[in-house]
Coordinates of C-alpha atoms in Angstrom, one line a residue:
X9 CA 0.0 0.0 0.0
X10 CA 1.0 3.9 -0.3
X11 CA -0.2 7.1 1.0
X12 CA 0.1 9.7 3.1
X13 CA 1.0 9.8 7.1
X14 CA -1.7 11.0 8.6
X15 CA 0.1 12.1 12.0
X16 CA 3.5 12.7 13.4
X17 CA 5.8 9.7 14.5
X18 CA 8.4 7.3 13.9
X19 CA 10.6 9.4 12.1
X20 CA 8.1 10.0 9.6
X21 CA 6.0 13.7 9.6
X22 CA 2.5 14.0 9.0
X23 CA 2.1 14.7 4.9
X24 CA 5.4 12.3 3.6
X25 CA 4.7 10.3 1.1
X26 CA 4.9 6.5 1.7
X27 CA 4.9 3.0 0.8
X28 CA 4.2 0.2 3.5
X29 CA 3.8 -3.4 3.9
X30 CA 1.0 -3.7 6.4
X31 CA 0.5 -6.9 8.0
X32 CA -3.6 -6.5 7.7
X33 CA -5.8 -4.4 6.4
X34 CA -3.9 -3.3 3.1
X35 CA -7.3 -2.3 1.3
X36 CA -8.4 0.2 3.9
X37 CA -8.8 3.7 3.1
X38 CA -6.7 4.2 6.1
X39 CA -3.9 1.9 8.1
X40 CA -1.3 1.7 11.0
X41 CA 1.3 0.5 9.8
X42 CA 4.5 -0.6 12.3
X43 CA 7.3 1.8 11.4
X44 CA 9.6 -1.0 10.3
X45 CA 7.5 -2.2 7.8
X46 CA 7.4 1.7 6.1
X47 CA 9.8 3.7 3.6
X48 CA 9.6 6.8 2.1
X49 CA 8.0 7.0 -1.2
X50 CA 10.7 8.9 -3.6
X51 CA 9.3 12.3 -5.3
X52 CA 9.2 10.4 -8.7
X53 CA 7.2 7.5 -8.0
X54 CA 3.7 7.7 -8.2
X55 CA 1.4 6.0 -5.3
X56 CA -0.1 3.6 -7.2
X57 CA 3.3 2.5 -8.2
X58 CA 4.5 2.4 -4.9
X59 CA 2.1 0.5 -3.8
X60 CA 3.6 -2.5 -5.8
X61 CA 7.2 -1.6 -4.3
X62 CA 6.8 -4.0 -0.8
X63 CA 5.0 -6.7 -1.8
X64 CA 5.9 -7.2 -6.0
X65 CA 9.2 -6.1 -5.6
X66 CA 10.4 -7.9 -2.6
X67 CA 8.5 -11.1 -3.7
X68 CA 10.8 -11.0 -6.9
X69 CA 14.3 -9.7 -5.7
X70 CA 14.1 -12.5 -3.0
X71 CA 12.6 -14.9 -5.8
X72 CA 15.8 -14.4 -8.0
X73 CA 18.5 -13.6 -5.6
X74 CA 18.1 -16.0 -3.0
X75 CA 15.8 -18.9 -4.4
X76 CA 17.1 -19.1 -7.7
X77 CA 20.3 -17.1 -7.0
X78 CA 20.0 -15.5 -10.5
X79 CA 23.2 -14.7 -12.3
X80 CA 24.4 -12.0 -14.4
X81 CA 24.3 -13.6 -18.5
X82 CA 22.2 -16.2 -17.5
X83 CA 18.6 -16.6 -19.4
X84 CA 15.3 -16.2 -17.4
X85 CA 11.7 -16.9 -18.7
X86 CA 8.9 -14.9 -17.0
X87 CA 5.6 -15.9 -17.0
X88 CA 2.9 -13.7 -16.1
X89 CA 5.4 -11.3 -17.4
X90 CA 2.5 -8.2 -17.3
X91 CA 1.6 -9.1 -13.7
X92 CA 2.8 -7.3 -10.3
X93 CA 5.4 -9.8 -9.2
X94 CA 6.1 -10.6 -13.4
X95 CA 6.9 -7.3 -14.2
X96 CA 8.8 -6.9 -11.4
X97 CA 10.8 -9.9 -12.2
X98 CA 11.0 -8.8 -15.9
X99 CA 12.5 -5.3 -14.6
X100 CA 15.1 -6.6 -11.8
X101 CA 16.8 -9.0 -13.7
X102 CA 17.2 -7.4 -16.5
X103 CA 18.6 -4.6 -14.1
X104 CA 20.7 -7.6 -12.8
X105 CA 22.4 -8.6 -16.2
X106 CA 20.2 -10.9 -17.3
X107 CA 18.3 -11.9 -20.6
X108 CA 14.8 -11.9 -20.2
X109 CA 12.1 -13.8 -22.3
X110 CA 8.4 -12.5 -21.3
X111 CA 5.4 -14.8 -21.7
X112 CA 1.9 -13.3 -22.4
X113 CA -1.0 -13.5 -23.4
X114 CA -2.1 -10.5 -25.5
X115 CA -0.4 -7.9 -27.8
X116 CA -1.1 -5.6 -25.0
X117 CA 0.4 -7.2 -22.1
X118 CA 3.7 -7.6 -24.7
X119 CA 4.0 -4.4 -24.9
X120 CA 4.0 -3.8 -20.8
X121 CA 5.9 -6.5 -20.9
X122 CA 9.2 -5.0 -22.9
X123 CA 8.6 -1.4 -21.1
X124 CA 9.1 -3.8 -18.2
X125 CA 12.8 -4.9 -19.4
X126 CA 11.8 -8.5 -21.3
X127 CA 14.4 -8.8 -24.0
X128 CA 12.2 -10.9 -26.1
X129 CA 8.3 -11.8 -25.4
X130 CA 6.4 -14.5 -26.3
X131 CA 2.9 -15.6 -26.6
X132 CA 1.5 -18.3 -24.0
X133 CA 0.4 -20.5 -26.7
X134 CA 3.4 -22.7 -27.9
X135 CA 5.7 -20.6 -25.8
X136 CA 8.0 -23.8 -25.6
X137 CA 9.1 -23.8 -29.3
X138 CA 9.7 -20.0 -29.3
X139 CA 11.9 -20.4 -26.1
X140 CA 13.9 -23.4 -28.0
X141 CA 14.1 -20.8 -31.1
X142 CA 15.3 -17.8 -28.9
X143 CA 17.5 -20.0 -26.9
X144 CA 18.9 -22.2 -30.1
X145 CA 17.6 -25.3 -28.2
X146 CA 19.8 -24.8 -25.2
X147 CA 17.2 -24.1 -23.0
X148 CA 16.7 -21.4 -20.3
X149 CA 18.8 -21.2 -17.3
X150 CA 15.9 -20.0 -15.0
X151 CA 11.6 -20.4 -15.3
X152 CA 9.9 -17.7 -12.7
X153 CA 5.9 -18.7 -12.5
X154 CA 3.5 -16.6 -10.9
X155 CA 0.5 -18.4 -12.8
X156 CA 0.9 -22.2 -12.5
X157 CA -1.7 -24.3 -14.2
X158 CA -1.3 -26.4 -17.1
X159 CA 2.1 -24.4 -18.8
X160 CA 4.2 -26.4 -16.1
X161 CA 5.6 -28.9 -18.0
X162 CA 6.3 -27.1 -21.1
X163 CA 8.3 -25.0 -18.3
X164 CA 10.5 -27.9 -17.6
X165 CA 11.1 -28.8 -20.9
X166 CA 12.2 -25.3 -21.1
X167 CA 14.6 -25.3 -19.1
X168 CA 18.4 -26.0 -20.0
X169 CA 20.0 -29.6 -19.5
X170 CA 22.0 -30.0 -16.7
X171 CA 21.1 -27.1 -14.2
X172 CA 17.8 -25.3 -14.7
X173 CA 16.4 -24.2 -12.0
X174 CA 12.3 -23.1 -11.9
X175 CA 10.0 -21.3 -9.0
X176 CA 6.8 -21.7 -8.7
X177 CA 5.3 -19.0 -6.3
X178 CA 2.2 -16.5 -5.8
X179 CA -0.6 -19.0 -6.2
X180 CA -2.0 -21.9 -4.9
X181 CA -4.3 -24.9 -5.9

């Protein structure tokens, strides 16, 4: 969530502009929020972008830093790639060296996908021959999928031989 503090406190004044990662009660108009969980919201980002900042983009830095341990060169494959914690994904590792390959859905969602930082996008249907095209058959290093559901196994048949790696997070049965 983002907004406004609303009173004095915490080393925060009464008008800043915030972001915050509220335990409950995210959709309320308005929220306490334990300092810790609250950073300034920098004069260039908009609220409703910053509202994405805790959850999307903490979700994917810890997705590809520490459960995937993404490296620079190596070739990721986003699914969802429009999506909060896609296009998140889609910006930080291309911001961390890597080449991205989006997968969407519609012409529109590929074009949020490459303003997101997606090298090359792709459409959900047959998305497993385009990656072997992009990739010259060798595969991807890395699948990220926020969308489950019946593109799993293509995603491990996407992956490269010998080390892959793929996350499945943000949704359940």
């Amino acid at each position: 969530m983002s907004g406004t503090v609303r009173t004095d406190g915490a080393g925060f004044r009464a008008g800043d502009r915030v972001a915050a990662l509220p335990v409950t009660r995210g959709f309320a108009q308005t929220a306490a929020v334990d300092a810790s969980m609250v950073v300034p919201l920098p004069d260039n980002v908009g609220t409703r972008r910053g509202a994405a900042l805790p959850l999307n983009y903490l979700t994917a830095h810890f997705a590809l830093m520490h459960a995937v341990a993404l490296r620079p060169g190596e070739v990721l494959l986003v699914h969802g790639a429009a999506g909060g914690v896609g296009s998140a994904a889609c910006q930080l590792a291309a911001a961390y060296g890597a080449r991205v390959i989006a997968v969407v859905s519609t012409d529109e969602k590929a074009e949020l996908a490459r303003s997101s930082g997606a090298h090359e996008v792709v459409g959900v249907g047959g998305f497993l021959d385009e990656v072997r095209t992009l990739t010259d058959g060798r595969g991807v290093d890395v699948v990220v999928d926020p969308v489950g559901g019946d593109r799993f196994p293509d995603s491990l048949r996407a992956l490269r031989h010998g080390g892959g790696r793929i996350l499945v997070l943000g949704f359940c049965c």
